[in-house]
Amino acid sequence: MGIKKSRKGYTQVYTGNGKGKTTAAIGLAIRAAGAGLKVFIAQFIKMGDYSEIKALKRFSDLITVEQFGLGRFANRIPAPADIKAARKGLERVKSVLATDEYNIVIMEEANVAVKLGLFGVQDLLKIIINKPHDKELVITGRGASPRVIEIADLVTEMKPIKHYFQKGVPARVGIEK
Ligand code: ATP
Ligand code: MG
């Protein structure tokens, strides 16, 4: 337990327009669970039983997923209810980080939440800055703020070389959702 608790944790960001941000975060959660680490996933924006959520339920002793979104935004303007849900998620992340219950906290689509104005970039920066030494924080979503990129320890940009979405292939169950 000692090593797991005192080991330094880093802030990782998966951003860019290519496929792989959410799957990378889920992959990390699975790997971590394999090592006996505990993972909290706060999913912003999204709502609903995505396949990854159903799958992760099998690891409920190690991985917890909570949703703080009311659904995908397709050019929709954020409503007060969207903002309220996202802020609730922020508070939950803060309290999870403040306890020793989880080793890794994943803020799914948090970059998008900032871009949509559901909460401010300052709110996200504060979470990164105040992150306890031993926690790993993972932030996903397109369009990461330059300031988030600057203070993160690891940033991966998923760069689309090709994507079948451009050919009209919508998100498929089990592959994209
Ligand atoms: P994955 O969940 O497969 O790892 P991701 O997290 O990197 O993907 P998101 O930015 O969350 O991808 O995109 C969610 C969905 O948006 C995709 O599944 C796809 O159907 C759709 N989409 C819209 N435009 C694009 C685009 N230009 N490139 C890729 N996906 C797109
Ligand atoms: Mg995603």
PDB file of C-alpha atoms and ligand atoms in Angstrom:
ATOM      1  CA  MET A   1       0.000   0.000   0.000  1.00  0.00           C
ATOM      2  CA  GLY A   2       2.861   2.351   0.933  1.00  0.00           C
ATOM      3  CA  ILE A   3       4.337   2.516  -2.556  1.00  0.00           C
ATOM      4  CA  LYS A   4       0.997   3.008  -4.257  1.00  0.00           C
ATOM      5  CA  LYS A   5       0.076   5.825  -1.916  1.00  0.00           C
ATOM      6  CA  SER A   6       3.299   7.813  -1.916  1.00  0.00           C
ATOM      7  CA  ARG A   7       4.253   7.440  -5.585  1.00  0.00           C
ATOM      8  CA  LYS A   8       4.098  10.705  -7.470  1.00  0.00           C
ATOM      9  CA  GLY A   9       1.089  11.147  -9.717  1.00  0.00           C
ATOM     10  CA  TYR A  10       0.994  13.265 -12.849  1.00  0.00           C
ATOM     11  CA  THR A  11      -1.546  15.221 -14.876  1.00  0.00           C
ATOM     12  CA  GLN A  12      -2.249  13.808 -18.311  1.00  0.00           C
ATOM     13  CA  VAL A  13      -4.276  15.367 -21.122  1.00  0.00           C
ATOM     14  CA  TYR A  14      -5.673  13.525 -24.153  1.00  0.00           C
ATOM     15  CA  THR A  15      -6.907  16.030 -26.696  1.00  0.00           C
ATOM     16  CA  GLY A  16      -7.094  16.618 -30.470  1.00  0.00           C
ATOM     17  CA  ASN A  17      -9.640  15.852 -33.152  1.00  0.00           C
ATOM     18  CA  GLY A  18      -8.663  12.254 -33.861  1.00  0.00           C
ATOM     19  CA  LYS A  19     -10.172   9.108 -32.417  1.00  0.00           C
ATOM     20  CA  GLY A  20      -8.785   7.675 -29.223  1.00  0.00           C
ATOM     21  CA  LYS A  21      -9.136  10.112 -26.337  1.00  0.00           C
ATOM     22  CA  THR A  22     -11.882   8.347 -24.458  1.00  0.00           C
ATOM     23  CA  THR A  23     -10.615   4.895 -25.354  1.00  0.00           C
ATOM     24  CA  ALA A  24      -7.141   5.833 -24.089  1.00  0.00           C
ATOM     25  CA  ALA A  25      -8.606   6.954 -20.778  1.00  0.00           C
ATOM     26  CA  ILE A  26     -10.684   3.786 -20.450  1.00  0.00           C
ATOM     27  CA  GLY A  27      -7.645   1.705 -21.368  1.00  0.00           C
ATOM     28  CA  LEU A  28      -5.652   3.391 -18.638  1.00  0.00           C
ATOM     29  CA  ALA A  29      -8.446   2.745 -16.139  1.00  0.00           C
ATOM     30  CA  ILE A  30      -8.424  -0.968 -17.013  1.00  0.00           C
ATOM     31  CA  ARG A  31      -4.647  -1.170 -16.755  1.00  0.00           C
ATOM     32  CA  ALA A  32      -4.738   0.601 -13.403  1.00  0.00           C
ATOM     33  CA  ALA A  33      -7.435  -1.753 -12.130  1.00  0.00           C
ATOM     34  CA  GLY A  34      -5.205  -4.636 -13.170  1.00  0.00           C
ATOM     35  CA  ALA A  35      -2.594  -3.240 -10.794  1.00  0.00           C
ATOM     36  CA  GLY A  36      -5.155  -2.934  -8.013  1.00  0.00           C
ATOM     37  CA  LEU A  37      -5.364   0.857  -8.271  1.00  0.00           C
ATOM     38  CA  LYS A  38      -8.680   2.563  -7.740  1.00  0.00           C
ATOM     39  CA  VAL A  39     -10.068   4.816 -10.448  1.00  0.00           C
ATOM     40  CA  PHE A  40     -12.779   7.461 -10.382  1.00  0.00           C
ATOM     41  CA  ILE A  41     -14.189   8.570 -13.728  1.00  0.00           C
ATOM     42  CA  ALA A  42     -16.258  11.745 -13.893  1.00  0.00           C
ATOM     43  CA  GLN A  43     -17.913  11.902 -17.267  1.00  0.00           C
ATOM     44  CA  PHE A  44     -18.895  15.412 -18.303  1.00  0.00           C
ATOM     45  CA  ILE A  45     -21.232  16.316 -21.192  1.00  0.00           C
ATOM     46  CA  LYS A  46     -22.246  12.722 -21.869  1.00  0.00           C
ATOM     47  CA  MET A  47     -25.230  10.953 -20.483  1.00  0.00           C
ATOM     48  CA  GLY A  48     -26.427   7.439 -21.054  1.00  0.00           C
ATOM     49  CA  ASP A  49     -25.280   3.886 -20.965  1.00  0.00           C
ATOM     50  CA  TYR A  50     -22.284   3.981 -23.278  1.00  0.00           C
ATOM     51  CA  SER A  51     -20.751   0.552 -23.813  1.00  0.00           C
ATOM     52  CA  GLU A  52     -17.653   1.494 -21.817  1.00  0.00           C
ATOM     53  CA  ILE A  53     -19.827   2.254 -18.805  1.00  0.00           C
ATOM     54  CA  LYS A  54     -21.533  -1.109 -19.060  1.00  0.00           C
ATOM     55  CA  ALA A  55     -18.142  -2.809 -19.350  1.00  0.00           C
ATOM     56  CA  LEU A  56     -16.630  -0.922 -16.435  1.00  0.00           C
ATOM     57  CA  LYS A  57     -19.483  -2.030 -14.188  1.00  0.00           C
ATOM     58  CA  ARG A  58     -17.709  -5.393 -14.141  1.00  0.00           C
ATOM     59  CA  PHE A  59     -14.841  -3.690 -12.340  1.00  0.00           C
ATOM     60  CA  SER A  60     -17.031  -1.802  -9.890  1.00  0.00           C
ATOM     61  CA  ASP A  61     -14.819  -2.740  -6.949  1.00  0.00           C
ATOM     62  CA  LEU A  62     -11.994  -0.709  -8.505  1.00  0.00           C
ATOM     63  CA  ILE A  63     -13.519   1.654 -11.053  1.00  0.00           C
ATOM     64  CA  THR A  64     -16.343   4.092 -10.314  1.00  0.00           C
ATOM     65  CA  VAL A  65     -18.040   6.030 -13.102  1.00  0.00           C
ATOM     66  CA  GLU A  66     -20.349   8.974 -12.453  1.00  0.00           C
ATOM     67  CA  GLN A  67     -21.987  11.136 -15.100  1.00  0.00           C
ATOM     68  CA  PHE A  68     -22.365  14.891 -14.845  1.00  0.00           C
ATOM     69  CA  GLY A  69     -23.821  15.725 -18.219  1.00  0.00           C
ATOM     70  CA  LEU A  70     -27.235  15.825 -19.746  1.00  0.00           C
ATOM     71  CA  GLY A  71     -26.291  14.574 -23.200  1.00  0.00           C
ATOM     72  CA  ARG A  72     -24.167  15.412 -26.217  1.00  0.00           C
ATOM     73  CA  PHE A  73     -24.079  18.972 -27.430  1.00  0.00           C
ATOM     74  CA  ALA A  74     -24.688  19.154 -31.146  1.00  0.00           C
ATOM     75  CA  ASN A  75     -24.470  22.936 -31.534  1.00  0.00           C
ATOM     76  CA  ARG A  76     -26.706  23.251 -28.533  1.00  0.00           C
ATOM     77  CA  ILE A  77     -26.291  26.258 -26.290  1.00  0.00           C
ATOM     78  CA  PRO A  78     -25.622  25.284 -22.680  1.00  0.00           C
ATOM     79  CA  ALA A  79     -28.674  25.579 -20.464  1.00  0.00           C
ATOM     80  CA  PRO A  80     -28.518  26.358 -16.733  1.00  0.00           C
ATOM     81  CA  ALA A  81     -29.161  22.654 -16.066  1.00  0.00           C
ATOM     82  CA  ASP A  82     -26.059  21.698 -18.105  1.00  0.00           C
ATOM     83  CA  ILE A  83     -23.970  24.167 -16.150  1.00  0.00           C
ATOM     84  CA  LYS A  84     -25.355  22.945 -12.852  1.00  0.00           C
ATOM     85  CA  ALA A  85     -24.593  19.321 -13.718  1.00  0.00           C
ATOM     86  CA  ALA A  86     -21.035  20.133 -14.781  1.00  0.00           C
ATOM     87  CA  ARG A  87     -20.361  22.169 -11.643  1.00  0.00           C
ATOM     88  CA  LYS A  88     -21.651  19.314  -9.538  1.00  0.00           C
ATOM     89  CA  GLY A  89     -19.102  17.130 -11.312  1.00  0.00           C
ATOM     90  CA  LEU A  90     -16.334  19.587 -10.521  1.00  0.00           C
ATOM     91  CA  GLU A  91     -17.225  19.551  -6.844  1.00  0.00           C
ATOM     92  CA  ARG A  92     -17.355  15.764  -6.860  1.00  0.00           C
ATOM     93  CA  VAL A  93     -13.891  15.583  -8.472  1.00  0.00           C
ATOM     94  CA  LYS A  94     -12.523  17.960  -5.853  1.00  0.00           C
ATOM     95  CA  SER A  95     -13.914  15.885  -3.004  1.00  0.00           C
ATOM     96  CA  VAL A  96     -12.703  12.632  -4.563  1.00  0.00           C
ATOM     97  CA  LEU A  97      -9.215  14.110  -4.942  1.00  0.00           C
ATOM     98  CA  ALA A  98      -9.294  15.214  -1.320  1.00  0.00           C
ATOM     99  CA  THR A  99      -9.815  11.675  -0.036  1.00  0.00           C
ATOM    100  CA  ASP A 100      -7.510   8.692  -0.270  1.00  0.00           C
ATOM    101  CA  GLU A 101     -10.159   6.499  -1.813  1.00  0.00           C
ATOM    102  CA  TYR A 102      -8.930   6.711  -5.406  1.00  0.00           C
ATOM    103  CA  ASN A 103      -5.487   6.694  -7.012  1.00  0.00           C
ATOM    104  CA  ILE A 104      -6.558   7.978 -10.414  1.00  0.00           C
ATOM    105  CA  VAL A 105      -9.198  10.537 -11.329  1.00  0.00           C
ATOM    106  CA  ILE A 106     -10.323  10.832 -14.930  1.00  0.00           C
ATOM    107  CA  MET A 107     -12.233  13.927 -16.038  1.00  0.00           C
ATOM    108  CA  GLU A 108     -13.809  12.718 -19.272  1.00  0.00           C
ATOM    109  CA  GLU A 109     -14.589  15.494 -21.791  1.00  0.00           C
ATOM    110  CA  ALA A 110     -13.625  18.181 -19.275  1.00  0.00           C
ATOM    111  CA  ASN A 111     -11.867  20.149 -22.034  1.00  0.00           C
ATOM    112  CA  VAL A 112     -15.149  20.293 -23.916  1.00  0.00           C
ATOM    113  CA  ALA A 113     -16.968  21.412 -20.768  1.00  0.00           C
ATOM    114  CA  VAL A 114     -14.546  24.351 -20.552  1.00  0.00           C
ATOM    115  CA  LYS A 115     -14.978  25.143 -24.240  1.00  0.00           C
ATOM    116  CA  LEU A 116     -18.751  25.178 -23.861  1.00  0.00           C
ATOM    117  CA  GLY A 117     -18.476  27.437 -20.839  1.00  0.00           C
ATOM    118  CA  LEU A 118     -19.998  24.924 -18.420  1.00  0.00           C
ATOM    119  CA  PHE A 119     -17.221  25.903 -16.047  1.00  0.00           C
ATOM    120  CA  GLY A 120     -14.225  28.162 -16.383  1.00  0.00           C
ATOM    121  CA  VAL A 121     -10.720  27.202 -17.376  1.00  0.00           C
ATOM    122  CA  GLN A 122      -9.704  28.588 -13.983  1.00  0.00           C
ATOM    123  CA  ASP A 123     -11.797  25.900 -12.301  1.00  0.00           C
ATOM    124  CA  LEU A 124      -9.924  23.202 -14.198  1.00  0.00           C
ATOM    125  CA  LEU A 125      -6.535  24.832 -13.611  1.00  0.00           C
ATOM    126  CA  LYS A 126      -7.235  24.982  -9.884  1.00  0.00           C
ATOM    127  CA  ILE A 127      -7.960  21.266  -9.799  1.00  0.00           C
ATOM    128  CA  ILE A 128      -4.664  20.548 -11.574  1.00  0.00           C
ATOM    129  CA  ILE A 129      -2.675  22.899  -9.344  1.00  0.00           C
ATOM    130  CA  ASN A 130      -4.235  21.586  -6.135  1.00  0.00           C
ATOM    131  CA  LYS A 131      -4.009  17.940  -7.144  1.00  0.00           C
ATOM    132  CA  PRO A 132      -2.556  15.899  -4.289  1.00  0.00           C
ATOM    133  CA  HIS A 133       0.995  14.761  -4.968  1.00  0.00           C
ATOM    134  CA  ASP A 134       0.142  11.065  -5.171  1.00  0.00           C
ATOM    135  CA  LYS A 135      -2.911  11.264  -7.438  1.00  0.00           C
ATOM    136  CA  GLU A 136      -2.932  10.750 -11.186  1.00  0.00           C
ATOM    137  CA  LEU A 137      -5.282  13.105 -13.023  1.00  0.00           C
ATOM    138  CA  VAL A 138      -6.403  12.475 -16.593  1.00  0.00           C
ATOM    139  CA  ILE A 139      -8.309  15.100 -18.582  1.00  0.00           C
ATOM    140  CA  THR A 140      -9.815  14.273 -21.960  1.00  0.00           C
ATOM    141  CA  GLY A 141     -11.652  16.083 -24.713  1.00  0.00           C
ATOM    142  CA  ARG A 142     -11.026  18.077 -27.845  1.00  0.00           C
ATOM    143  CA  GLY A 143      -9.711  21.602 -27.721  1.00  0.00           C
ATOM    144  CA  ALA A 144      -7.710  21.587 -24.471  1.00  0.00           C
ATOM    145  CA  SER A 145      -6.992  25.114 -23.319  1.00  0.00           C
ATOM    146  CA  PRO A 146      -3.390  26.262 -23.887  1.00  0.00           C
ATOM    147  CA  ARG A 147      -3.137  26.939 -20.167  1.00  0.00           C
ATOM    148  CA  VAL A 148      -4.172  23.401 -19.318  1.00  0.00           C
ATOM    149  CA  ILE A 149      -1.616  22.116 -21.831  1.00  0.00           C
ATOM    150  CA  GLU A 150       1.049  24.303 -20.264  1.00  0.00           C
ATOM    151  CA  ILE A 151       0.678  23.007 -16.730  1.00  0.00           C
ATOM    152  CA  ALA A 152      -0.022  19.349 -17.525  1.00  0.00           C
ATOM    153  CA  ASP A 153       2.827  16.837 -17.298  1.00  0.00           C
ATOM    154  CA  LEU A 154       1.791  14.797 -20.325  1.00  0.00           C
ATOM    155  CA  VAL A 155      -0.235  15.920 -23.331  1.00  0.00           C
ATOM    156  CA  THR A 156      -1.168  13.682 -26.240  1.00  0.00           C
ATOM    157  CA  GLU A 157      -2.871  15.125 -29.273  1.00  0.00           C
ATOM    158  CA  MET A 158      -4.884  12.585 -31.240  1.00  0.00           C
ATOM    159  CA  LYS A 159      -4.342  13.712 -34.792  1.00  0.00           C
ATOM    160  CA  PRO A 160      -6.785  12.496 -37.409  1.00  0.00           C
ATOM    161  CA  ILE A 161      -5.022  11.313 -40.532  1.00  0.00           C
ATOM    162  CA  LYS A 162      -8.274   9.763 -41.715  1.00  0.00           C
ATOM    163  CA  HIS A 163     -11.610   9.227 -40.031  1.00  0.00           C
ATOM    164  CA  TYR A 164     -14.589   7.385 -41.495  1.00  0.00           C
ATOM    165  CA  PHE A 165     -16.829   9.931 -39.773  1.00  0.00           C
ATOM    166  CA  GLN A 166     -15.920  12.191 -42.701  1.00  0.00           C
ATOM    167  CA  LYS A 167     -17.355   9.556 -45.036  1.00  0.00           C
ATOM    168  CA  GLY A 168     -20.587   9.620 -43.107  1.00  0.00           C
ATOM    169  CA  VAL A 169     -20.006   6.691 -40.748  1.00  0.00           C
ATOM    170  CA  PRO A 170     -21.727   7.638 -37.499  1.00  0.00           C
ATOM    171  CA  ALA A 171     -20.615   6.544 -34.027  1.00  0.00           C
ATOM    172  CA  ARG A 172     -21.121   2.772 -33.773  1.00  0.00           C
ATOM    173  CA  VAL A 173     -22.117   0.861 -30.665  1.00  0.00           C
ATOM    174  CA  GLY A 174     -19.134  -1.027 -29.310  1.00  0.00           C
ATOM    175  CA  ILE A 175     -16.631   0.971 -31.386  1.00  0.00           C
ATOM    176  CA  GLU A 176     -17.329   4.628 -30.686  1.00  0.00           C
ATOM    177  CA  LYS A 177     -20.047   4.411 -28.077  1.00  0.00           C
TER     178      LYS A 177
HETATM  179  P1  ATP B   1     -13.146   7.410 -28.785  1.00  0.00           P
HETATM  180  O1  ATP B   1     -14.279   7.486 -27.770  1.00  0.00           O
HETATM  181  O2  ATP B   1     -13.481   6.492 -29.907  1.00  0.00           O
HETATM  182  O3  ATP B   1     -11.819   7.174 -28.155  1.00  0.00           O
HETATM  183  P2  ATP B   1     -12.674  10.256 -28.834  1.00  0.00           P
HETATM  184  O4  ATP B   1     -12.946  10.267 -27.389  1.00  0.00           O
HETATM  185  O5  ATP B   1     -11.288  10.585 -29.267  1.00  0.00           O
HETATM  186  O6  ATP B   1     -13.069   8.860 -29.467  1.00  0.00           O
HETATM  187  P3  ATP B   1     -14.650  12.363 -29.225  1.00  0.00           P
HETATM  188  O7  ATP B   1     -14.009  13.678 -29.476  1.00  0.00           O
HETATM  189  O8  ATP B   1     -15.178  12.115 -27.863  1.00  0.00           O
HETATM  190  O9  ATP B   1     -13.660  11.177 -29.651  1.00  0.00           O
HETATM  191  O10 ATP B   1     -15.758  12.181 -30.336  1.00  0.00           O
HETATM  192  C1  ATP B   1     -16.945  11.492 -30.131  1.00  0.00           C
HETATM  193  C2  ATP B   1     -17.635  11.207 -31.454  1.00  0.00           C
HETATM  194  O11 ATP B   1     -17.708  12.343 -32.268  1.00  0.00           O
HETATM  195  C3  ATP B   1     -16.944  10.189 -32.324  1.00  0.00           C
HETATM  196  O12 ATP B   1     -17.290   8.911 -31.916  1.00  0.00           O
HETATM  197  C4  ATP B   1     -17.457  10.498 -33.733  1.00  0.00           C
HETATM  198  O13 ATP B   1     -18.595   9.739 -34.020  1.00  0.00           O
HETATM  199  C5  ATP B   1     -17.866  11.959 -33.642  1.00  0.00           C
HETATM  200  N1  ATP B   1     -17.078  12.866 -34.513  1.00  0.00           N
HETATM  201  C6  ATP B   1     -17.531  14.005 -35.019  1.00  0.00           C
HETATM  202  N2  ATP B   1     -16.617  14.619 -35.779  1.00  0.00           N
HETATM  203  C7  ATP B   1     -15.539  13.881 -35.752  1.00  0.00           C
HETATM  204  C8  ATP B   1     -14.248  13.993 -36.333  1.00  0.00           C
HETATM  205  N3  ATP B   1     -13.899  14.995 -37.125  1.00  0.00           N
HETATM  206  N4  ATP B   1     -13.345  13.067 -36.036  1.00  0.00           N
HETATM  207  C9  ATP B   1     -13.686  12.064 -35.234  1.00  0.00           C
HETATM  208  N5  ATP B   1     -14.886  11.871 -34.677  1.00  0.00           N
HETATM  209  C10 ATP B   1     -15.822  12.769 -34.923  1.00  0.00           C
HETATM  210 MG    MG B   2     -14.324  11.184 -26.202  1.00  0.00          MG
END
